[in-house]
């Protein structure tokens, strides 16, 4: 199986700019941010609940705990929320303040309801087409996240932990 493309900083910036051309720019930027800044898989992004991301007081959590039902492989996992991702989440909530109201509902929604793993994958495919970035997939964000950690001298053991492997 062919590995997902690792995006350069220039391509990632282009991808974020392309989100502005879509019908739901803030939502799409946040989806891209979860993939590239936390290494989330499409299924994990689709299954995020408001209570996973926000504390009871409405602040952004430093970590996101995904239940076994929300992940690949059926194991619960902890996601660390870095500064770039926190900023993206806060920007999204500024645009959509009603987001934090129903804590049990999904964080990211489509016009017809909730995202599935497949609809997240389709969205990434569409964004990459708009950005003219060939050979990229929904897994490119995760692979770029892991590659950036490695290139910044993060130990293999820490990368395994952050990648949930």
PDB file of N, CA and C in Angstrom, residues 27-128:
ATOM      1  N   UNK A  27     -15.060  25.391  10.150  1.00  0.00           N
ATOM      2  CA  UNK A  27     -15.176  23.956  10.438  1.00  0.00           C
ATOM      3  C   UNK A  27     -14.087  23.180   9.701  1.00  0.00           C
ATOM      4  N   UNK A  28     -13.875  23.497   8.438  1.00  0.00           N
ATOM      5  CA  UNK A  28     -12.885  22.784   7.636  1.00  0.00           C
ATOM      6  C   UNK A  28     -11.460  23.056   8.117  1.00  0.00           C
ATOM      7  N   UNK A  29     -11.184  24.286   8.547  1.00  0.00           N
ATOM      8  CA  UNK A  29      -9.878  24.607   9.129  1.00  0.00           C
ATOM      9  C   UNK A  29      -9.634  23.763  10.388  1.00  0.00           C
ATOM     10  N   UNK A  30     -10.669  23.611  11.200  1.00  0.00           N
ATOM     11  CA  UNK A  30     -10.529  22.835  12.437  1.00  0.00           C
ATOM     12  C   UNK A  30     -10.289  21.357  12.132  1.00  0.00           C
ATOM     13  N   UNK A  31     -10.957  20.829  11.139  1.00  0.00           N
ATOM     14  CA  UNK A  31     -10.734  19.434  10.737  1.00  0.00           C
ATOM     15  C   UNK A  31      -9.290  19.242  10.292  1.00  0.00           C
ATOM     16  N   UNK A  32      -8.792  20.161   9.477  1.00  0.00           N
ATOM     17  CA  UNK A  32      -7.398  20.094   9.026  1.00  0.00           C
ATOM     18  C   UNK A  32      -6.460  20.215  10.228  1.00  0.00           C
ATOM     19  N   UNK A  33      -6.764  21.102  11.157  1.00  0.00           N
ATOM     20  CA  UNK A  33      -5.921  21.294  12.341  1.00  0.00           C
ATOM     21  C   UNK A  33      -5.856  20.025  13.195  1.00  0.00           C
ATOM     22  N   UNK A  34      -6.980  19.345  13.397  1.00  0.00           N
ATOM     23  CA  UNK A  34      -6.967  18.104  14.172  1.00  0.00           C
ATOM     24  C   UNK A  34      -6.073  17.058  13.507  1.00  0.00           C
ATOM     25  N   UNK A  35      -6.083  17.017  12.202  1.00  0.00           N
ATOM     26  CA  UNK A  35      -5.270  16.048  11.484  1.00  0.00           C
ATOM     27  C   UNK A  35      -3.782  16.398  11.543  1.00  0.00           C
ATOM     28  N   UNK A  36      -3.433  17.648  11.251  1.00  0.00           N
ATOM     29  CA  UNK A  36      -2.036  18.044  11.130  1.00  0.00           C
ATOM     30  C   UNK A  36      -1.370  18.417  12.446  1.00  0.00           C
ATOM     31  N   UNK A  37      -2.130  18.877  13.432  1.00  0.00           N
ATOM     32  CA  UNK A  37      -1.532  19.323  14.690  1.00  0.00           C
ATOM     33  C   UNK A  37      -1.685  18.321  15.831  1.00  0.00           C
ATOM     34  N   UNK A  38      -2.510  17.284  15.637  1.00  0.00           N
ATOM     35  CA  UNK A  38      -2.668  16.255  16.672  1.00  0.00           C
ATOM     36  C   UNK A  38      -2.560  14.848  16.106  1.00  0.00           C
ATOM     37  N   UNK A  39      -2.502  14.730  14.787  1.00  0.00           N
ATOM     38  CA  UNK A  39      -2.345  13.419  14.165  1.00  0.00           C
ATOM     39  C   UNK A  39      -3.571  12.547  14.246  1.00  0.00           C
ATOM     40  N   UNK A  40      -4.755  13.150  14.334  1.00  0.00           N
ATOM     41  CA  UNK A  40      -5.977  12.353  14.424  1.00  0.00           C
ATOM     42  C   UNK A  40      -6.316  11.706  13.088  1.00  0.00           C
ATOM     43  N   UNK A  41      -6.855  10.511  13.162  1.00  0.00           N
ATOM     44  CA  UNK A  41      -7.367   9.795  11.992  1.00  0.00           C
ATOM     45  C   UNK A  41      -8.760  10.346  11.655  1.00  0.00           C
ATOM     46  N   UNK A  42      -9.214  10.078  10.438  1.00  0.00           N
ATOM     47  CA  UNK A  42     -10.532  10.543   9.992  1.00  0.00           C
ATOM     48  C   UNK A  42     -11.632  10.060  10.934  1.00  0.00           C
ATOM     49  N   UNK A  43     -11.589   8.805  11.350  1.00  0.00           N
ATOM     50  CA  UNK A  43     -12.612   8.249  12.245  1.00  0.00           C
ATOM     51  C   UNK A  43     -12.614   8.974  13.589  1.00  0.00           C
ATOM     52  N   UNK A  44     -11.425   9.344  14.066  1.00  0.00           N
ATOM     53  CA  UNK A  44     -11.326  10.030  15.355  1.00  0.00           C
ATOM     54  C   UNK A  44     -11.862  11.453  15.260  1.00  0.00           C
ATOM     55  N   UNK A  45     -11.582  12.129  14.154  1.00  0.00           N
ATOM     56  CA  UNK A  45     -12.112  13.481  13.948  1.00  0.00           C
ATOM     57  C   UNK A  45     -13.634  13.428  13.875  1.00  0.00           C
ATOM     58  N   UNK A  46     -14.151  12.479  13.120  1.00  0.00           N
ATOM     59  CA  UNK A  46     -15.604  12.356  12.947  1.00  0.00           C
ATOM     60  C   UNK A  46     -16.308  12.081  14.281  1.00  0.00           C
ATOM     61  N   UNK A  47     -15.662  11.343  15.176  1.00  0.00           N
ATOM     62  CA  UNK A  47     -16.297  10.929  16.433  1.00  0.00           C
ATOM     63  C   UNK A  47     -16.065  11.862  17.609  1.00  0.00           C
ATOM     64  N   UNK A  48     -15.368  12.969  17.412  1.00  0.00           N
ATOM     65  CA  UNK A  48     -15.129  13.903  18.511  1.00  0.00           C
ATOM     66  C   UNK A  48     -16.434  14.464  19.049  1.00  0.00           C
ATOM     67  N   UNK A  49     -16.578  14.437  20.362  1.00  0.00           N
ATOM     68  CA  UNK A  49     -17.731  15.052  21.018  1.00  0.00           C
ATOM     69  C   UNK A  49     -17.300  16.359  21.668  1.00  0.00           C
ATOM     70  N   UNK A  50     -18.241  17.235  21.873  1.00  0.00           N
ATOM     71  CA  UNK A  50     -17.958  18.524  22.502  1.00  0.00           C
ATOM     72  C   UNK A  50     -17.319  18.310  23.868  1.00  0.00           C
ATOM     73  N   UNK A  51     -17.812  17.349  24.633  1.00  0.00           N
ATOM     74  CA  UNK A  51     -17.266  17.084  25.969  1.00  0.00           C
ATOM     75  C   UNK A  51     -15.840  16.544  25.925  1.00  0.00           C
ATOM     76  N   UNK A  52     -15.403  16.003  24.790  1.00  0.00           N
ATOM     77  CA  UNK A  52     -14.025  15.538  24.648  1.00  0.00           C
ATOM     78  C   UNK A  52     -13.060  16.718  24.574  1.00  0.00           C
ATOM     79  N   UNK A  53     -13.520  17.802  23.983  1.00  0.00           N
ATOM     80  CA  UNK A  53     -12.665  18.936  23.656  1.00  0.00           C
ATOM     81  C   UNK A  53     -12.758  20.067  24.680  1.00  0.00           C
ATOM     82  N   UNK A  54     -13.918  20.216  25.316  1.00  0.00           N
ATOM     83  CA  UNK A  54     -14.150  21.329  26.239  1.00  0.00           C
ATOM     84  C   UNK A  54     -14.462  20.822  27.639  1.00  0.00           C
ATOM     85  N   UNK A  55     -13.910  21.524  28.631  1.00  0.00           N
ATOM     86  CA  UNK A  55     -14.236  21.242  30.018  1.00  0.00           C
ATOM     87  C   UNK A  55     -15.633  21.734  30.329  1.00  0.00           C
ATOM     88  N   UNK A  56     -16.127  21.402  31.504  1.00  0.00           N
ATOM     89  CA  UNK A  56     -17.473  21.812  31.921  1.00  0.00           C
ATOM     90  C   UNK A  56     -17.614  23.329  31.963  1.00  0.00           C
ATOM     91  N   UNK A  57     -16.495  24.031  32.179  1.00  0.00           N
ATOM     92  CA  UNK A  57     -16.525  25.498  32.223  1.00  0.00           C
ATOM     93  C   UNK A  57     -16.399  26.143  30.844  1.00  0.00           C
ATOM     94  N   UNK A  58     -16.309  25.317  29.778  1.00  0.00           N
ATOM     95  CA  UNK A  58     -16.246  25.824  28.412  1.00  0.00           C
ATOM     96  C   UNK A  58     -14.840  26.099  27.907  1.00  0.00           C
ATOM     97  N   UNK A  59     -13.825  25.824  28.727  1.00  0.00           N
ATOM     98  CA  UNK A  59     -12.442  26.030  28.271  1.00  0.00           C
ATOM     99  C   UNK A  59     -11.967  24.814  27.483  1.00  0.00           C
ATOM    100  N   UNK A  60     -10.992  25.045  26.615  1.00  0.00           N
ATOM    101  CA  UNK A  60     -10.427  23.969  25.804  1.00  0.00           C
ATOM    102  C   UNK A  60      -9.558  23.080  26.700  1.00  0.00           C
ATOM    103  N   UNK A  61      -9.788  21.776  26.638  1.00  0.00           N
ATOM    104  CA  UNK A  61      -8.997  20.823  27.416  1.00  0.00           C
ATOM    105  C   UNK A  61      -7.568  20.755  26.891  1.00  0.00           C
ATOM    106  N   UNK A  62      -6.612  20.485  27.782  1.00  0.00           N
ATOM    107  CA  UNK A  62      -5.219  20.275  27.389  1.00  0.00           C
ATOM    108  C   UNK A  62      -5.023  18.911  26.742  1.00  0.00           C
ATOM    109  N   UNK A  63      -5.887  17.977  27.094  1.00  0.00           N
ATOM    110  CA  UNK A  63      -5.866  16.641  26.510  1.00  0.00           C
ATOM    111  C   UNK A  63      -7.287  16.248  26.129  1.00  0.00           C
ATOM    112  N   UNK A  64      -7.370  15.385  25.148  1.00  0.00           N
ATOM    113  CA  UNK A  64      -8.652  14.830  24.711  1.00  0.00           C
ATOM    114  C   UNK A  64      -8.558  13.331  24.939  1.00  0.00           C
ATOM    115  N   UNK A  65      -9.513  12.795  25.672  1.00  0.00           N
ATOM    116  CA  UNK A  65      -9.545  11.357  25.908  1.00  0.00           C
ATOM    117  C   UNK A  65     -10.598  10.756  24.980  1.00  0.00           C
ATOM    118  N   UNK A  66     -10.127   9.910  24.064  1.00  0.00           N
ATOM    119  CA  UNK A  66     -11.034   9.231  23.138  1.00  0.00           C
ATOM    120  C   UNK A  66     -11.357   7.855  23.690  1.00  0.00           C
ATOM    121  N   UNK A  67     -12.628   7.526  23.712  1.00  0.00           N
ATOM    122  CA  UNK A  67     -13.049   6.205  24.183  1.00  0.00           C
ATOM    123  C   UNK A  67     -12.723   5.157  23.122  1.00  0.00           C
ATOM    124  N   UNK A  68     -12.795   3.904  23.503  1.00  0.00           N
ATOM    125  CA  UNK A  68     -12.503   2.799  22.583  1.00  0.00           C
ATOM    126  C   UNK A  68     -13.416   2.841  21.358  1.00  0.00           C
ATOM    127  N   UNK A  69     -14.647   3.304  21.530  1.00  0.00           N
ATOM    128  CA  UNK A  69     -15.610   3.359  20.421  1.00  0.00           C
ATOM    129  C   UNK A  69     -15.271   4.460  19.415  1.00  0.00           C
ATOM    130  N   UNK A  70     -14.445   5.411  19.819  1.00  0.00           N
ATOM    131  CA  UNK A  70     -14.123   6.546  18.957  1.00  0.00           C
ATOM    132  C   UNK A  70     -12.858   6.335  18.129  1.00  0.00           C
ATOM    133  N   UNK A  71     -12.144   5.252  18.367  1.00  0.00           N
ATOM    134  CA  UNK A  71     -10.831   5.090  17.757  1.00  0.00           C
ATOM    135  C   UNK A  71     -10.750   3.872  16.856  1.00  0.00           C
ATOM    136  N   UNK A  72      -9.652   3.815  16.116  1.00  0.00           N
ATOM    137  CA  UNK A  72      -9.306   2.628  15.349  1.00  0.00           C
ATOM    138  C   UNK A  72      -8.678   1.641  16.337  1.00  0.00           C
ATOM    139  N   UNK A  73      -9.028   0.406  16.239  1.00  0.00           N
ATOM    140  CA  UNK A  73      -8.408  -0.602  17.090  1.00  0.00           C
ATOM    141  C   UNK A  73      -9.113  -0.835  18.413  1.00  0.00           C
ATOM    142  N   UNK A  74     -10.142  -0.063  18.709  1.00  0.00           N
ATOM    143  CA  UNK A  74     -10.942  -0.307  19.900  1.00  0.00           C
ATOM    144  C   UNK A  74     -10.223  -0.106  21.223  1.00  0.00           C
ATOM    145  N   UNK A  75      -9.245   0.828  21.265  1.00  0.00           N
ATOM    146  CA  UNK A  75      -8.572   1.142  22.525  1.00  0.00           C
ATOM    147  C   UNK A  75      -8.730   2.633  22.797  1.00  0.00           C
ATOM    148  N   UNK A  76      -8.979   2.981  24.061  1.00  0.00           N
ATOM    149  CA  UNK A  76      -9.074   4.396  24.393  1.00  0.00           C
ATOM    150  C   UNK A  76      -7.686   5.029  24.263  1.00  0.00           C
ATOM    151  N   UNK A  77      -7.653   6.305  23.960  1.00  0.00           N
ATOM    152  CA  UNK A  77      -6.404   7.019  23.727  1.00  0.00           C
ATOM    153  C   UNK A  77      -6.482   8.443  24.251  1.00  0.00           C
ATOM    154  N   UNK A  78      -5.326   8.992  24.573  1.00  0.00           N
ATOM    155  CA  UNK A  78      -5.224  10.381  25.012  1.00  0.00           C
ATOM    156  C   UNK A  78      -4.522  11.184  23.919  1.00  0.00           C
ATOM    157  N   UNK A  79      -5.109  12.305  23.560  1.00  0.00           N
ATOM    158  CA  UNK A  79      -4.573  13.211  22.550  1.00  0.00           C
ATOM    159  C   UNK A  79      -4.102  14.471  23.263  1.00  0.00           C
ATOM    160  N   UNK A  80      -2.881  14.890  23.013  1.00  0.00           N
ATOM    161  CA  UNK A  80      -2.369  16.123  23.605  1.00  0.00           C
ATOM    162  C   UNK A  80      -2.717  17.289  22.688  1.00  0.00           C
ATOM    163  N   UNK A  81      -3.267  18.346  23.276  1.00  0.00           N
ATOM    164  CA  UNK A  81      -3.705  19.512  22.506  1.00  0.00           C
ATOM    165  C   UNK A  81      -2.637  20.593  22.618  1.00  0.00           C
ATOM    166  N   UNK A  82      -1.885  20.778  21.539  1.00  0.00           N
ATOM    167  CA  UNK A  82      -0.837  21.787  21.506  1.00  0.00           C
ATOM    168  C   UNK A  82      -1.399  23.181  21.266  1.00  0.00           C
ATOM    169  N   UNK A  83      -0.514  24.161  21.281  1.00  0.00           N
ATOM    170  CA  UNK A  83      -0.937  25.562  21.157  1.00  0.00           C
ATOM    171  C   UNK A  83      -1.612  25.867  19.823  1.00  0.00           C
ATOM    172  N   UNK A  84      -1.078  25.322  18.720  1.00  0.00           N
ATOM    173  CA  UNK A  84      -1.681  25.585  17.405  1.00  0.00           C
ATOM    174  C   UNK A  84      -3.100  25.014  17.340  1.00  0.00           C
ATOM    175  N   UNK A  85      -3.279  23.820  17.869  1.00  0.00           N
ATOM    176  CA  UNK A  85      -4.606  23.216  17.857  1.00  0.00           C
ATOM    177  C   UNK A  85      -5.544  23.959  18.803  1.00  0.00           C
ATOM    178  N   UNK A  86      -5.062  24.364  19.973  1.00  0.00           N
ATOM    179  CA  UNK A  86      -5.898  25.144  20.891  1.00  0.00           C
ATOM    180  C   UNK A  86      -6.380  26.422  20.223  1.00  0.00           C
ATOM    181  N   UNK A  87      -5.479  27.077  19.506  1.00  0.00           N
ATOM    182  CA  UNK A  87      -5.844  28.311  18.799  1.00  0.00           C
ATOM    183  C   UNK A  87      -6.917  28.035  17.749  1.00  0.00           C
ATOM    184  N   UNK A  88      -6.770  26.938  17.005  1.00  0.00           N
ATOM    185  CA  UNK A  88      -7.758  26.586  15.976  1.00  0.00           C
ATOM    186  C   UNK A  88      -9.124  26.294  16.604  1.00  0.00           C
ATOM    187  N   UNK A  89      -9.127  25.611  17.740  1.00  0.00           N
ATOM    188  CA  UNK A  89     -10.385  25.304  18.433  1.00  0.00           C
ATOM    189  C   UNK A  89     -11.033  26.593  18.917  1.00  0.00           C
ATOM    190  N   UNK A  90     -10.245  27.476  19.508  1.00  0.00           N
ATOM    191  CA  UNK A  90     -10.780  28.758  20.006  1.00  0.00           C
ATOM    192  C   UNK A  90     -11.318  29.605  18.864  1.00  0.00           C
ATOM    193  N   UNK A  91     -10.617  29.615  17.727  1.00  0.00           N
ATOM    194  CA  UNK A  91     -11.104  30.362  16.550  1.00  0.00           C
ATOM    195  C   UNK A  91     -12.450  29.814  16.090  1.00  0.00           C
ATOM    196  N   UNK A  92     -12.573  28.484  16.089  1.00  0.00           N
ATOM    197  CA  UNK A  92     -13.828  27.849  15.675  1.00  0.00           C
ATOM    198  C   UNK A  92     -14.967  28.249  16.617  1.00  0.00           C
ATOM    199  N   UNK A  93     -14.715  28.212  17.915  1.00  0.00           N
ATOM    200  CA  UNK A  93     -15.753  28.545  18.899  1.00  0.00           C
ATOM    201  C   UNK A  93     -16.121  30.025  18.830  1.00  0.00           C
ATOM    202  N   UNK A  94     -15.153  30.880  18.512  1.00  0.00           N
ATOM    203  CA  UNK A  94     -15.447  32.303  18.337  1.00  0.00           C
ATOM    204  C   UNK A  94     -16.437  32.489  17.193  1.00  0.00           C
ATOM    205  N   UNK A  95     -16.254  31.718  16.123  1.00  0.00           N
ATOM    206  CA  UNK A  95     -17.151  31.791  14.966  1.00  0.00           C
ATOM    207  C   UNK A  95     -18.502  31.115  15.243  1.00  0.00           C
ATOM    208  N   UNK A  96     -18.485  30.099  16.115  1.00  0.00           N
ATOM    209  CA  UNK A  96     -19.683  29.295  16.390  1.00  0.00           C
ATOM    210  C   UNK A  96     -19.863  29.125  17.896  1.00  0.00           C
ATOM    211  N   UNK A  97     -20.232  30.195  18.608  1.00  0.00           N
ATOM    212  CA  UNK A  97     -20.308  30.126  20.071  1.00  0.00           C
ATOM    213  C   UNK A  97     -21.316  29.106  20.602  1.00  0.00           C
ATOM    214  N   UNK A  98     -22.318  28.760  19.823  1.00  0.00           N
ATOM    215  CA  UNK A  98     -23.317  27.780  20.248  1.00  0.00           C
ATOM    216  C   UNK A  98     -22.752  26.367  20.312  1.00  0.00           C
ATOM    217  N   UNK A  99     -21.553  26.179  19.786  1.00  0.00           N
ATOM    218  CA  UNK A  99     -20.934  24.855  19.690  1.00  0.00           C
ATOM    219  C   UNK A  99     -20.853  24.140  21.027  1.00  0.00           C
ATOM    220  N   UNK A 100     -20.550  24.845  22.085  1.00  0.00           N
ATOM    221  CA  UNK A 100     -20.290  24.196  23.373  1.00  0.00           C
ATOM    222  C   UNK A 100     -21.560  23.907  24.172  1.00  0.00           C
ATOM    223  N   UNK A 101     -22.712  24.167  23.628  1.00  0.00           N
ATOM    224  CA  UNK A 101     -23.972  24.024  24.375  1.00  0.00           C
ATOM    225  C   UNK A 101     -24.317  22.584  24.739  1.00  0.00           C
ATOM    226  N   UNK A 102     -24.449  21.715  23.763  1.00  0.00           N
ATOM    227  CA  UNK A 102     -24.861  20.334  24.021  1.00  0.00           C
ATOM    228  C   UNK A 102     -23.620  19.446  24.096  1.00  0.00           C
ATOM    229  N   UNK A 103     -23.119  19.225  25.297  1.00  0.00           N
ATOM    230  CA  UNK A 103     -21.835  18.552  25.511  1.00  0.00           C
ATOM    231  C   UNK A 103     -21.783  17.117  24.997  1.00  0.00           C
ATOM    232  N   UNK A 104     -22.939  16.468  24.855  1.00  0.00           N
ATOM    233  CA  UNK A 104     -22.949  15.076  24.404  1.00  0.00           C
ATOM    234  C   UNK A 104     -22.984  14.928  22.887  1.00  0.00           C
ATOM    235  N   UNK A 105     -23.154  16.033  22.176  1.00  0.00           N
ATOM    236  CA  UNK A 105     -23.253  15.924  20.714  1.00  0.00           C
ATOM    237  C   UNK A 105     -21.867  16.018  20.070  1.00  0.00           C
ATOM    238  N   UNK A 106     -21.808  15.678  18.817  1.00  0.00           N
ATOM    239  CA  UNK A 106     -20.560  15.718  18.061  1.00  0.00           C
ATOM    240  C   UNK A 106     -20.104  17.160  17.874  1.00  0.00           C
ATOM    241  N   UNK A 107     -18.811  17.351  17.890  1.00  0.00           N
ATOM    242  CA  UNK A 107     -18.230  18.682  17.730  1.00  0.00           C
ATOM    243  C   UNK A 107     -18.414  19.200  16.307  1.00  0.00           C
ATOM    244  N   UNK A 108     -18.172  18.339  15.330  1.00  0.00           N
ATOM    245  CA  UNK A 108     -18.191  18.750  13.927  1.00  0.00           C
ATOM    246  C   UNK A 108     -19.373  18.134  13.214  1.00  0.00           C
ATOM    247  N   UNK A 109     -20.119  18.989  12.520  1.00  0.00           N
ATOM    248  CA  UNK A 109     -21.346  18.529  11.890  1.00  0.00           C
ATOM    249  C   UNK A 109     -21.373  18.913  10.413  1.00  0.00           C
ATOM    250  N   UNK A 110     -22.131  18.132   9.655  1.00  0.00           N
ATOM    251  CA  UNK A 110     -22.376  18.448   8.255  1.00  0.00           C
ATOM    252  C   UNK A 110     -23.728  19.140   8.175  1.00  0.00           C
ATOM    253  N   UNK A 111     -24.112  19.552   6.982  1.00  0.00           N
ATOM    254  CA  UNK A 111     -25.434  20.145   6.815  1.00  0.00           C
ATOM    255  C   UNK A 111     -26.538  19.127   7.080  1.00  0.00           C
ATOM    256  N   UNK A 112     -26.208  17.852   6.881  1.00  0.00           N
ATOM    257  CA  UNK A 112     -27.213  16.789   7.034  1.00  0.00           C
ATOM    258  C   UNK A 112     -27.131  16.069   8.369  1.00  0.00           C
ATOM    259  N   UNK A 113     -26.178  16.424   9.203  1.00  0.00           N
ATOM    260  CA  UNK A 113     -26.051  15.734  10.478  1.00  0.00           C
ATOM    261  C   UNK A 113     -24.607  15.652  10.923  1.00  0.00           C
ATOM    262  N   UNK A 114     -24.131  14.426  11.141  1.00  0.00           N
ATOM    263  CA  UNK A 114     -22.778  14.248  11.646  1.00  0.00           C
ATOM    264  C   UNK A 114     -21.869  13.669  10.573  1.00  0.00           C
ATOM    265  N   UNK A 115     -20.582  13.883  10.748  1.00  0.00           N
ATOM    266  CA  UNK A 115     -19.592  13.320   9.848  1.00  0.00           C
ATOM    267  C   UNK A 115     -19.417  11.834  10.116  1.00  0.00           C
ATOM    268  N   UNK A 116     -19.088  11.118   9.066  1.00  0.00           N
ATOM    269  CA  UNK A 116     -18.612   9.740   9.178  1.00  0.00           C
ATOM    270  C   UNK A 116     -17.136   9.777   8.804  1.00  0.00           C
ATOM    271  N   UNK A 117     -16.455   8.679   9.028  1.00  0.00           N
ATOM    272  CA  UNK A 117     -15.059   8.594   8.609  1.00  0.00           C
ATOM    273  C   UNK A 117     -14.963   8.849   7.104  1.00  0.00           C
ATOM    274  N   UNK A 118     -15.860   8.260   6.349  1.00  0.00           N
ATOM    275  CA  UNK A 118     -15.836   8.413   4.891  1.00  0.00           C
ATOM    276  C   UNK A 118     -16.079   9.860   4.465  1.00  0.00           C
ATOM    277  N   UNK A 119     -16.987  10.556   5.136  1.00  0.00           N
ATOM    278  CA  UNK A 119     -17.250  11.949   4.744  1.00  0.00           C
ATOM    279  C   UNK A 119     -16.064  12.858   5.082  1.00  0.00           C
ATOM    280  N   UNK A 120     -15.321  12.546   6.151  1.00  0.00           N
ATOM    281  CA  UNK A 120     -14.091  13.288   6.454  1.00  0.00           C
ATOM    282  C   UNK A 120     -13.058  13.022   5.353  1.00  0.00           C
ATOM    283  N   UNK A 121     -12.920  11.766   4.954  1.00  0.00           N
ATOM    284  CA  UNK A 121     -11.986  11.414   3.880  1.00  0.00           C
ATOM    285  C   UNK A 121     -12.347  12.125   2.583  1.00  0.00           C
ATOM    286  N   UNK A 122     -13.642  12.172   2.275  1.00  0.00           N
ATOM    287  CA  UNK A 122     -14.109  12.863   1.071  1.00  0.00           C
ATOM    288  C   UNK A 122     -13.815  14.359   1.143  1.00  0.00           C
ATOM    289  N   UNK A 123     -13.994  14.951   2.318  1.00  0.00           N
ATOM    290  CA  UNK A 123     -13.708  16.373   2.491  1.00  0.00           C
ATOM    291  C   UNK A 123     -12.224  16.639   2.237  1.00  0.00           C
ATOM    292  N   UNK A 124     -11.349  15.814   2.813  1.00  0.00           N
ATOM    293  CA  UNK A 124      -9.908  15.993   2.562  1.00  0.00           C
ATOM    294  C   UNK A 124      -9.598  15.872   1.071  1.00  0.00           C
ATOM    295  N   UNK A 125     -10.176  14.890   0.402  1.00  0.00           N
ATOM    296  CA  UNK A 125      -9.941  14.713  -1.032  1.00  0.00           C
ATOM    297  C   UNK A 125     -10.329  15.986  -1.786  1.00  0.00           C
ATOM    298  N   UNK A 126     -11.484  16.542  -1.435  1.00  0.00           N
ATOM    299  CA  UNK A 126     -11.965  17.778  -2.068  1.00  0.00           C
ATOM    300  C   UNK A 126     -11.009  18.949  -1.796  1.00  0.00           C
ATOM    301  N   UNK A 127     -10.565  19.097  -0.558  1.00  0.00           N
ATOM    302  CA  UNK A 127      -9.661  20.195  -0.209  1.00  0.00           C
ATOM    303  C   UNK A 127      -8.331  20.067  -0.941  1.00  0.00           C
ATOM    304  N   UNK A 128      -7.804  18.851  -1.032  1.00  0.00           N
ATOM    305  CA  UNK A 128      -6.542  18.642  -1.744  1.00  0.00           C
ATOM    306  C   UNK A 128      -6.704  18.939  -3.241  1.00  0.00           C
TER     307      UNK A 128
END
